[in-house]
Coordinates of C-alpha atoms in Angstrom, one line a residue:
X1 CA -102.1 -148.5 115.9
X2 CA -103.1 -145.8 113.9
X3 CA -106.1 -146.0 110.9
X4 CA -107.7 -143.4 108.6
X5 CA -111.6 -143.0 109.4
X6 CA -114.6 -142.8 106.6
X7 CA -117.4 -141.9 108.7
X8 CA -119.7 -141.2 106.1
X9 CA -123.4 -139.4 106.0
X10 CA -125.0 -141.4 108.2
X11 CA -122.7 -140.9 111.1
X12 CA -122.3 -137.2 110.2
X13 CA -125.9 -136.8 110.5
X14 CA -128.8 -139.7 111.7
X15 CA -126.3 -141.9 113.1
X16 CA -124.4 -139.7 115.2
X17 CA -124.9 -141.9 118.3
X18 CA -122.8 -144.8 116.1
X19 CA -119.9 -142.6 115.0
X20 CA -119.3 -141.1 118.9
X21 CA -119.3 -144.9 120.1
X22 CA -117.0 -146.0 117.8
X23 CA -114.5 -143.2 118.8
X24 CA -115.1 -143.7 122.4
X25 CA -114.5 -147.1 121.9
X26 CA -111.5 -147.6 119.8
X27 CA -109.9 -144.5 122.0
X28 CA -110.4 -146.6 125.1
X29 CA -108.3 -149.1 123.3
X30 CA -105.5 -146.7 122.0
X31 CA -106.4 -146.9 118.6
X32 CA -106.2 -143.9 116.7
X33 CA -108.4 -142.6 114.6
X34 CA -108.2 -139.4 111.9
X35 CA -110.7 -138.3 110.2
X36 CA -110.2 -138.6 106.1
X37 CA -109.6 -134.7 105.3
X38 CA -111.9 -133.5 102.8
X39 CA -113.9 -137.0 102.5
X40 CA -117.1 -136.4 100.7
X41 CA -120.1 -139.0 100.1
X42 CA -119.4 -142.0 98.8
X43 CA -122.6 -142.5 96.9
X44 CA -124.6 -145.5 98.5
X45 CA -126.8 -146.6 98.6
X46 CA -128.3 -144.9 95.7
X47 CA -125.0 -144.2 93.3
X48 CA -124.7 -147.3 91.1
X49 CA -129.1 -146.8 89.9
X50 CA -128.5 -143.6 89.1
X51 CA -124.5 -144.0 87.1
X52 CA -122.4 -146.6 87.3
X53 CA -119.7 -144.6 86.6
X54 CA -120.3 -142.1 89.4
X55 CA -120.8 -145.3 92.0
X56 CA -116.9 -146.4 91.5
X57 CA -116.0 -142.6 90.9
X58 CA -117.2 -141.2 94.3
X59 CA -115.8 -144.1 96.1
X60 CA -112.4 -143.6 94.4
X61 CA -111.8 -140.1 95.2
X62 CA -111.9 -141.4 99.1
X63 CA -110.0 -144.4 98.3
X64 CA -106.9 -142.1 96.5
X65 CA -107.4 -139.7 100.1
X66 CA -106.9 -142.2 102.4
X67 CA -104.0 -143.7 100.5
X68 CA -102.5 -140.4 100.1
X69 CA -103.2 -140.7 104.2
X70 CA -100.9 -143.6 104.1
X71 CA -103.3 -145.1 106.7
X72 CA -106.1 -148.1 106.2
X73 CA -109.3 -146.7 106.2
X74 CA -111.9 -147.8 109.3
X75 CA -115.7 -147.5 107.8
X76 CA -118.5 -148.2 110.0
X77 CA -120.9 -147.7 107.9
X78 CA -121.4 -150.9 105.7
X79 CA -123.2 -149.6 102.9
X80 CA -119.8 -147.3 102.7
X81 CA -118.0 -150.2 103.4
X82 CA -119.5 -152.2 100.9
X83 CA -119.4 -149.7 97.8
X84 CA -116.1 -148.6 98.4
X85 CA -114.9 -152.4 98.8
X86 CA -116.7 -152.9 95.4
X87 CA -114.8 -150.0 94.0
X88 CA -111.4 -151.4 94.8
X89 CA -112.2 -155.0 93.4
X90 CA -113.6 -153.0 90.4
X91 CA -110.1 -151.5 89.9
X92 CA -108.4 -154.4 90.4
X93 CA -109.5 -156.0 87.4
X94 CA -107.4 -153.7 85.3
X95 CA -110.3 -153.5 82.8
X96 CA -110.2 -151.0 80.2
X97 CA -113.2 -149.2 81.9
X98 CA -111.1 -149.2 85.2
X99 CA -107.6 -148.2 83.5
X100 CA -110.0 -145.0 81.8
X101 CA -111.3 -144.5 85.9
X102 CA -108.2 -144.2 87.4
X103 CA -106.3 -141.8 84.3
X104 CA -109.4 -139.2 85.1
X105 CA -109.1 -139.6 88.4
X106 CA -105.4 -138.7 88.1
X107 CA -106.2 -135.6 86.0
X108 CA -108.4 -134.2 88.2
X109 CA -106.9 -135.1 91.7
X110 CA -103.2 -134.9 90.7
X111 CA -102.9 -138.6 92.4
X112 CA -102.7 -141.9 91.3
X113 CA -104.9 -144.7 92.8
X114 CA -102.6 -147.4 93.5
X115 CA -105.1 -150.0 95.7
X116 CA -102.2 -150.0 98.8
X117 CA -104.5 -149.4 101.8
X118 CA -107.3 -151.9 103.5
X119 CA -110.6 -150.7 103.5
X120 CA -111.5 -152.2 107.4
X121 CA -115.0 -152.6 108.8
X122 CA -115.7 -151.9 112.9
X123 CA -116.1 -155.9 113.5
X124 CA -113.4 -156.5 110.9
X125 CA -110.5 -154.6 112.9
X126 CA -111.8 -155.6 116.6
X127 CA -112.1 -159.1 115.8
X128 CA -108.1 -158.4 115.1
X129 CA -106.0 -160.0 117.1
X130 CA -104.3 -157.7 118.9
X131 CA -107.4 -155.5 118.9
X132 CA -109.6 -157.9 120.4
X133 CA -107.0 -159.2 122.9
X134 CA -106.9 -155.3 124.3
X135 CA -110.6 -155.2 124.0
X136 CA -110.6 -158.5 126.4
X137 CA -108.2 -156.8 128.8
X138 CA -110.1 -153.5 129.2
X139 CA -113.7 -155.1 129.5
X140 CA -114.7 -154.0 133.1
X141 CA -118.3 -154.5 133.1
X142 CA -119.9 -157.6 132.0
X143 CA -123.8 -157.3 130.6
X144 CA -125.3 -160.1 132.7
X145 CA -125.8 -162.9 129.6
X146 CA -128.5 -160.0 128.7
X147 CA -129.8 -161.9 125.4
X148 CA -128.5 -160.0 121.9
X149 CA -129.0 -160.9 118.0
X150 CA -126.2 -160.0 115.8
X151 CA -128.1 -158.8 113.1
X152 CA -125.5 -158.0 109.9
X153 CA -128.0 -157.3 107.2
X154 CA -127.4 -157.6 103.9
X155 CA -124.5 -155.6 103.0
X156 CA -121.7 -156.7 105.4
X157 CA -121.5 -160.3 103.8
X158 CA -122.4 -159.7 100.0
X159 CA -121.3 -160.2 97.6
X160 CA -119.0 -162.4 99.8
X161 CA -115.8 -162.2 97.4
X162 CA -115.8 -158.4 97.3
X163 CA -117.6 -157.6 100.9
X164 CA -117.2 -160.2 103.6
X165 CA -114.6 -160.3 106.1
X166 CA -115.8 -163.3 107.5
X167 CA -115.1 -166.9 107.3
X168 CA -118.5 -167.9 106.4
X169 CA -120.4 -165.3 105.3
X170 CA -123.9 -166.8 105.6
X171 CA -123.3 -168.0 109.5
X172 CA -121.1 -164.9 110.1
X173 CA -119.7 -165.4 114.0
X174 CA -117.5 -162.1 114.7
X175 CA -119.6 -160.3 116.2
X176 CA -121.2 -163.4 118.1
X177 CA -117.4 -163.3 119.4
X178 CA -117.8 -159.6 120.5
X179 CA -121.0 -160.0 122.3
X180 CA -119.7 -163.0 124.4
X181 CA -116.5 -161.4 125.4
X182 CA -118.6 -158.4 126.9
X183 CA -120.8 -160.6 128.8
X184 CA -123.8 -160.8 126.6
X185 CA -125.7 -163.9 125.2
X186 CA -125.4 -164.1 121.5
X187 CA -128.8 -166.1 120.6
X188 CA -128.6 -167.9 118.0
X189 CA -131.5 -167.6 115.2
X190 CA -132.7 -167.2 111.5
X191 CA -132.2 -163.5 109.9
X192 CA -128.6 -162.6 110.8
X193 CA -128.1 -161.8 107.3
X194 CA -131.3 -160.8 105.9
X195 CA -132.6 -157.5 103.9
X196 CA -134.0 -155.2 105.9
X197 CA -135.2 -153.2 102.7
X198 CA -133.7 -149.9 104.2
X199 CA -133.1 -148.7 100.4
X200 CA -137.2 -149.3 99.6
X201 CA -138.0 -147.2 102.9
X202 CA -139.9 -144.4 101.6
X203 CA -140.9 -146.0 98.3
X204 CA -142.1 -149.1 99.8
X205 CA -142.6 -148.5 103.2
X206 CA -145.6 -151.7 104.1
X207 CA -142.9 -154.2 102.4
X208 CA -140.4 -152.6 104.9
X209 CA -142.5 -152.9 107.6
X210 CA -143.0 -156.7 106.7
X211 CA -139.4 -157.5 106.3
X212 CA -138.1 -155.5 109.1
X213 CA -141.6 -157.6 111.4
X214 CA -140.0 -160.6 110.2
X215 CA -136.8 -160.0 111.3
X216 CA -137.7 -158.9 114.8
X217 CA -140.2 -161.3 115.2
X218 CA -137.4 -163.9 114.2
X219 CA -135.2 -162.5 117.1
X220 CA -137.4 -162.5 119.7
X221 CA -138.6 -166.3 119.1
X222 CA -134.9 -166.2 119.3
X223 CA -135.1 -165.1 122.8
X224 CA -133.5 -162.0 121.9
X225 CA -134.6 -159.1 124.5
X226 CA -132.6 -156.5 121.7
X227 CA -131.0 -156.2 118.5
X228 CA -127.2 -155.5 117.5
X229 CA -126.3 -154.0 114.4
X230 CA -123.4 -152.2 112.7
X231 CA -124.9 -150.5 109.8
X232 CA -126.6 -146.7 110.3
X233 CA -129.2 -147.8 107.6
X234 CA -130.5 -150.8 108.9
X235 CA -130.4 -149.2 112.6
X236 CA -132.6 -146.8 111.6
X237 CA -134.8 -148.8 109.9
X238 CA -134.8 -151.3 112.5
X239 CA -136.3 -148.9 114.7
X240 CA -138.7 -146.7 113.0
X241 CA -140.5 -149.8 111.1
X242 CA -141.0 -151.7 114.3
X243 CA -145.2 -151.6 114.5
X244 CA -145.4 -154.1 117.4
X245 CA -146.5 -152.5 120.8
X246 CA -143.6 -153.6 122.9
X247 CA -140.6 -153.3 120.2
X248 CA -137.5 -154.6 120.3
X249 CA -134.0 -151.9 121.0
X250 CA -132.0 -151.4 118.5
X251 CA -128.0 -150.7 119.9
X252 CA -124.9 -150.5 117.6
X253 CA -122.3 -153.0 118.6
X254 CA -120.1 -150.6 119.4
X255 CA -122.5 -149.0 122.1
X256 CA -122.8 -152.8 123.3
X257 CA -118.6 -152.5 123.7
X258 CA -118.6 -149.1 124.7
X259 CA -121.2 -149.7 127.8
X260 CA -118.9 -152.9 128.6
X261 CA -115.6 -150.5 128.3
X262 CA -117.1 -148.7 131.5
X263 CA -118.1 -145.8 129.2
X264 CA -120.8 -144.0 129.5
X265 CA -123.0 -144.7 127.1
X266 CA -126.3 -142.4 128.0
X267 CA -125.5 -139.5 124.8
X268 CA -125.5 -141.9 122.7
X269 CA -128.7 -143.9 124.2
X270 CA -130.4 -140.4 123.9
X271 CA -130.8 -140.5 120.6
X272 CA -132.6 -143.9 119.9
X273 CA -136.2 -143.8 118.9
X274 CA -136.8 -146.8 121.0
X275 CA -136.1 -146.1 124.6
X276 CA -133.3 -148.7 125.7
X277 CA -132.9 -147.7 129.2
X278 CA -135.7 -149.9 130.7
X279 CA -134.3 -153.0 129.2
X280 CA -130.7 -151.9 130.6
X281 CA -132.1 -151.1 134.6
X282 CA -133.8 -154.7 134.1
X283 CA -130.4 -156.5 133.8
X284 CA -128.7 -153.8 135.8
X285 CA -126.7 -152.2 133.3
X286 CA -128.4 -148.6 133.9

């Protein structure tokens, strides 16, 4: 199996730790990835306030790359994920704004955009089948029932005709599924799918704070001893707007799988701003 890959900003830069997982881990399970030559931003999460013309434009110049690729395209990121899924259902509507997109994009790319690829999120292809069937195979080390929220956030789910790869996308279960297989508990609880207000972060940093309390406060009544996400934004934010004095770790799912791969998992553990390693030597996983 072989898939394009969008890293994105974020996992070029803050969210290093996220893209090196998700390589680790989808190379333990043969899946090859290759990197989107000559991908640039994508625009979110700020694109579509500042032009809406630029938010589908950016987006389509990756889209027509990746299909030029002849590949479907894994992003991690799900604001990426999101806009470029947006940008595809935009052009499928054949509107005379979308007809005028894709002839400029022509012009000045020399390619048509033709909407023949998947654009694939991390949970999306692992819950797969086949993926998660070698994933099962290929779990060596089980996390103890170590208690985890699957937190998606906002953007992984909405708007759920455009976005959401899951069944139900306001009790999403995938990575519930992913969590169990490696040995975790996957608590159930309140805020899977709420705003963490990443986007208001430096503009409105106290209503951050209060949204992301809520959340984690919602997690650990939960029982929760750490949260899971798959989105670089709402990791970070997760993190930095934690005020309580014993805060909850933040880990992307795919350093959850990657740890339960037999990987090791301490480079990208490093770079968390909430130490994770004491929680990990209490349930013997470090």
């Amino acid at each position: 199996m072989k898939l394009s890959y969008y890293p994105g900003c974020s996992l070029h830069a803050t969210s290093a730790e996220y893209s090196a997982s998700t390589e680790g881990v989808f190379k333990a399970l043969e899946v090859e990835l290759e990197e989107l030559n000559d991908w640039s931003c994508c625009g979110a999460t700020s694109g579509h306030s500042l032009d809406s013309n630029l938010s589908h434009a950016l987006p389509l110049y990756n889209l027509i790359l990746a299909e030029a690729a002849g590949n479907d395209l894994l992003v991690p990121c799900a604001a990426c994920y999101n806009t470029l899924r947006t940008t595809q259902s935009f052009m499928a509507t054949a509107s005379r704004e979308a007809k005028e997109m894709g002839q400029r994009a022509k012009e000045i790319m020399g390619r048509e955009y033709r909407g023949t690829i998947k654009v694939q999120h991390v949970i999306e292809v692992l819950a797969e089948p086949g993926v998660f069937t070698a994933l099962e195979r290929k779990v060596t080390k089980k996390l103890g029932g170590i208690p985890l929220a699957s937190y998606y956030g906002c953007l992984l789910t909405r708007p759920p005709k455009v976005a959401s790869f899951e069944a139900n996308p306001e009790q999403p279960r995938l990575m519930d599924r992913l969590l169990t297989l490696c040995g975790a508990t996957a608590v159930s609880w309140s805020h899977k799918n709420e705003c963490c207000g990443a986007s208001l972060s430096i503009p409105q940093p106290k209503l951050v704070e209060e949204l992301v309390g809520k959340i984690v406060e919602a997690a650990r009544y939960a029982g929760a001893k750490a949260i899971v996400t798959a989105c670089p934004l709402c990791h970070t934010n997760l993190e930095s707007r934690q005020t309580n004095e014993e805060p909850l770790p933040v880990f992307f799912i795919t350093e959850i799988l990657g740890l339960s791969l037999g990987l090791d998992p301490t480079p990208w553990l490093k770079k968390h701003l909430i130490d994770p390693f004491p929680l990990l030597r209490q349930y013997g996983l470090a």
